[in-house]
């Protein structure tokens, strides 16, 4: 599975990057905790390479981690490990590319890559089923990021979409 989703946010690139690269702030806008029902907590300071968001189920069992892998003014990279089909580990990669359009407007591209750890015939089927839900959550994540960063920003045009 591989795709890119994008949105335009009416805020400076540094503000957008900060909302993505700080795991504490990311958890304020991310769609994933509600969608999965997992409890999420940051392991580490939330801004240093190697910090991680830890996902736990109702019993407290760790279901996955989202590690902060790289941060620059134009890109934030996350590497994940979570339980996939048949309890096999999945290792998705999520990169947020941050493209300043001008001093107050930023385009964000969410790049996703993952290979379902199943034999080829099952991989395609599972990939299609999982891919629909995951891609919809990525679209929702970008919408929530946009709302979070633009909150109370008078320069944001009303009714703008992704």
CSV table of C-alpha atoms in Angstrom, one decimal:
chain,number,residue,atom,x,y,z
A,1,UNK,CA,0.0,0.0,0.0
A,2,UNK,CA,1.3,3.4,-0.9
A,3,UNK,CA,-0.4,6.8,-1.3
A,4,UNK,CA,-0.2,10.5,-0.7
A,5,UNK,CA,-3.0,12.8,0.6
A,6,UNK,CA,-2.6,16.6,0.7
A,7,UNK,CA,-4.2,19.7,2.2
A,8,UNK,CA,-3.6,23.4,2.3
A,9,UNK,CA,-3.4,25.1,5.8
A,10,UNK,CA,-3.7,28.8,6.2
A,11,UNK,CA,-0.9,29.1,8.7
A,12,UNK,CA,2.9,29.5,8.4
A,13,UNK,CA,4.9,26.4,7.8
A,14,UNK,CA,6.7,26.5,11.2
A,15,UNK,CA,3.3,26.4,13.0
A,16,UNK,CA,2.2,23.5,10.9
A,17,UNK,CA,5.5,21.6,11.5
A,18,UNK,CA,5.2,22.2,15.2
A,19,UNK,CA,1.7,20.6,15.4
A,20,UNK,CA,3.0,17.5,13.6
A,21,UNK,CA,6.4,17.1,15.2
A,22,UNK,CA,5.3,17.4,18.8
A,23,UNK,CA,3.6,14.1,19.7
A,24,UNK,CA,1.7,15.7,22.6
A,25,UNK,CA,0.2,18.2,20.2
A,26,UNK,CA,-0.3,15.5,17.5
A,27,UNK,CA,-2.5,13.5,20.0
A,28,UNK,CA,-4.8,16.6,20.4
A,29,UNK,CA,-5.8,16.5,16.7
A,30,UNK,CA,-5.2,12.9,15.5
A,31,UNK,CA,-8.2,10.8,14.4
A,32,UNK,CA,-6.5,7.5,15.4
A,33,UNK,CA,-7.2,7.2,19.1
A,34,UNK,CA,-11.0,7.6,18.7
A,35,UNK,CA,-11.0,5.4,15.5
A,36,UNK,CA,-9.1,2.5,17.2
A,37,UNK,CA,-10.4,2.8,20.7
A,38,UNK,CA,-6.8,2.6,22.0
A,39,UNK,CA,-5.4,4.6,24.8
A,40,UNK,CA,-2.4,6.6,23.7
A,41,UNK,CA,0.5,7.9,25.7
A,42,UNK,CA,3.8,9.5,24.8
A,43,UNK,CA,7.0,7.6,25.7
A,44,UNK,CA,9.8,10.2,25.9
A,45,UNK,CA,9.6,13.9,25.7
A,46,UNK,CA,7.4,13.9,22.5
A,47,UNK,CA,9.7,16.0,20.4
A,48,UNK,CA,13.1,14.1,20.3
A,49,UNK,CA,14.0,11.5,17.8
A,50,UNK,CA,13.0,8.1,19.2
A,51,UNK,CA,10.1,9.4,21.3
A,52,UNK,CA,7.0,7.4,20.6
A,53,UNK,CA,3.3,7.4,20.9
A,54,UNK,CA,2.3,4.0,22.5
A,55,UNK,CA,-1.1,2.5,21.7
A,56,UNK,CA,-2.7,0.2,24.3
A,57,UNK,CA,-6.0,-1.7,24.2
A,58,UNK,CA,-8.5,-1.8,27.1
A,59,UNK,CA,-6.5,-4.5,28.9
A,60,UNK,CA,-3.4,-2.3,28.8
A,61,UNK,CA,-1.6,-4.5,26.2
A,62,UNK,CA,0.6,-2.6,23.9
A,63,UNK,CA,-0.7,-2.8,20.3
A,64,UNK,CA,1.8,-0.5,18.6
A,65,UNK,CA,4.2,2.4,18.7
A,66,UNK,CA,4.6,5.4,16.5
A,67,UNK,CA,8.3,6.6,16.7
A,68,UNK,CA,9.4,10.0,15.7
A,69,UNK,CA,12.1,9.2,13.2
A,70,UNK,CA,13.2,12.5,11.7
A,71,UNK,CA,12.3,16.2,11.9
A,72,UNK,CA,13.2,19.1,9.6
A,73,UNK,CA,11.5,22.3,8.7
A,74,UNK,CA,10.0,20.6,5.6
A,75,UNK,CA,9.5,17.0,6.7
A,76,UNK,CA,8.4,15.0,9.8
A,77,UNK,CA,8.8,11.2,9.6
A,78,UNK,CA,7.1,8.6,11.7
A,79,UNK,CA,7.8,4.9,11.8
A,80,UNK,CA,5.3,2.6,13.3
A,81,UNK,CA,5.1,-1.0,14.5
A,82,UNK,CA,1.7,-2.4,15.2
A,83,UNK,CA,-0.2,-5.6,15.2
A,84,UNK,CA,-1.7,-6.5,11.8
A,85,UNK,CA,-3.6,-9.4,10.4
A,86,UNK,CA,-3.1,-12.7,12.2
A,87,UNK,CA,-1.1,-10.8,15.0
A,88,UNK,CA,1.8,-10.2,12.6
A,89,UNK,CA,3.8,-7.0,13.1
A,90,UNK,CA,3.2,-4.3,10.5
A,91,UNK,CA,5.7,-1.5,10.0
A,92,UNK,CA,4.0,1.4,8.3
A,93,UNK,CA,5.8,4.6,7.4
A,94,UNK,CA,4.1,8.0,7.5
A,95,UNK,CA,5.9,11.1,6.3
A,96,UNK,CA,4.5,14.6,6.5
A,97,UNK,CA,6.0,16.8,3.8
A,98,UNK,CA,5.6,20.5,4.6
A,99,UNK,CA,5.6,22.9,1.7
A,100,UNK,CA,5.4,26.6,2.4
A,101,UNK,CA,3.3,28.3,-0.4
A,102,UNK,CA,3.9,31.8,1.0
A,103,UNK,CA,4.5,33.3,4.4
A,104,UNK,CA,1.1,32.4,5.8
A,105,UNK,CA,0.0,29.3,3.7
A,106,UNK,CA,1.4,25.8,3.8
A,107,UNK,CA,0.6,22.6,1.8
A,108,UNK,CA,1.0,19.4,3.8
A,109,UNK,CA,1.4,16.1,2.0
A,110,UNK,CA,0.9,12.9,4.0
A,111,UNK,CA,2.9,10.0,2.4
A,112,UNK,CA,2.0,6.5,3.5
A,113,UNK,CA,3.8,3.3,2.8
A,114,UNK,CA,3.2,-0.2,4.2
A,115,UNK,CA,3.3,-3.8,3.1
A,116,UNK,CA,0.9,-6.2,4.7
A,117,UNK,CA,2.9,-9.2,6.1
A,118,UNK,CA,0.9,-11.9,4.3
A,119,UNK,CA,1.6,-14.1,1.3
A,120,UNK,CA,0.9,-12.3,-2.1
A,121,UNK,CA,-2.7,-13.5,-2.7
A,122,UNK,CA,-3.8,-12.6,0.8
A,123,UNK,CA,-1.7,-9.4,0.8
A,124,UNK,CA,-3.7,-7.8,-2.0
A,125,UNK,CA,-7.1,-8.6,-0.4
A,126,UNK,CA,-6.0,-7.5,3.1
A,127,UNK,CA,-4.3,-4.5,1.6
A,128,UNK,CA,-7.5,-3.4,-0.1
A,129,UNK,CA,-9.6,-3.9,3.0
A,130,UNK,CA,-7.2,-2.3,5.4
A,131,UNK,CA,-6.2,0.4,2.9
A,132,UNK,CA,-9.7,1.8,2.6
A,133,UNK,CA,-10.0,2.4,6.4
A,134,UNK,CA,-6.4,3.6,6.8
A,135,UNK,CA,-6.6,6.0,3.9
A,136,UNK,CA,-9.9,7.5,5.1
A,137,UNK,CA,-8.3,8.0,8.5
A,138,UNK,CA,-5.4,9.8,6.9
A,139,UNK,CA,-7.8,12.1,5.1
A,140,UNK,CA,-9.5,12.8,8.4
A,141,UNK,CA,-6.2,13.4,10.1
A,142,UNK,CA,-5.3,16.1,7.6
A,143,UNK,CA,-8.7,17.7,8.1
A,144,UNK,CA,-8.3,17.7,11.8
A,145,UNK,CA,-4.7,19.0,11.5
A,146,UNK,CA,-6.0,21.8,9.4
A,147,UNK,CA,-8.8,22.6,11.9
A,148,UNK,CA,-6.3,22.4,14.8
A,149,UNK,CA,-3.7,24.7,13.3
A,150,UNK,CA,-6.1,27.2,11.8
A,151,UNK,CA,-8.2,27.5,14.9
A,152,UNK,CA,-9.1,31.2,15.5
A,153,UNK,CA,-6.9,32.3,12.7
A,154,UNK,CA,-8.6,35.4,11.0
A,155,UNK,CA,-6.7,35.0,7.8
A,156,UNK,CA,-8.1,31.6,7.0
A,157,UNK,CA,-10.7,31.8,4.3
A,158,UNK,CA,-14.0,30.3,5.4
A,159,UNK,CA,-15.2,27.2,3.6
A,160,UNK,CA,-11.8,26.2,2.3
A,161,UNK,CA,-11.3,22.5,1.9
A,162,UNK,CA,-8.5,20.1,1.5
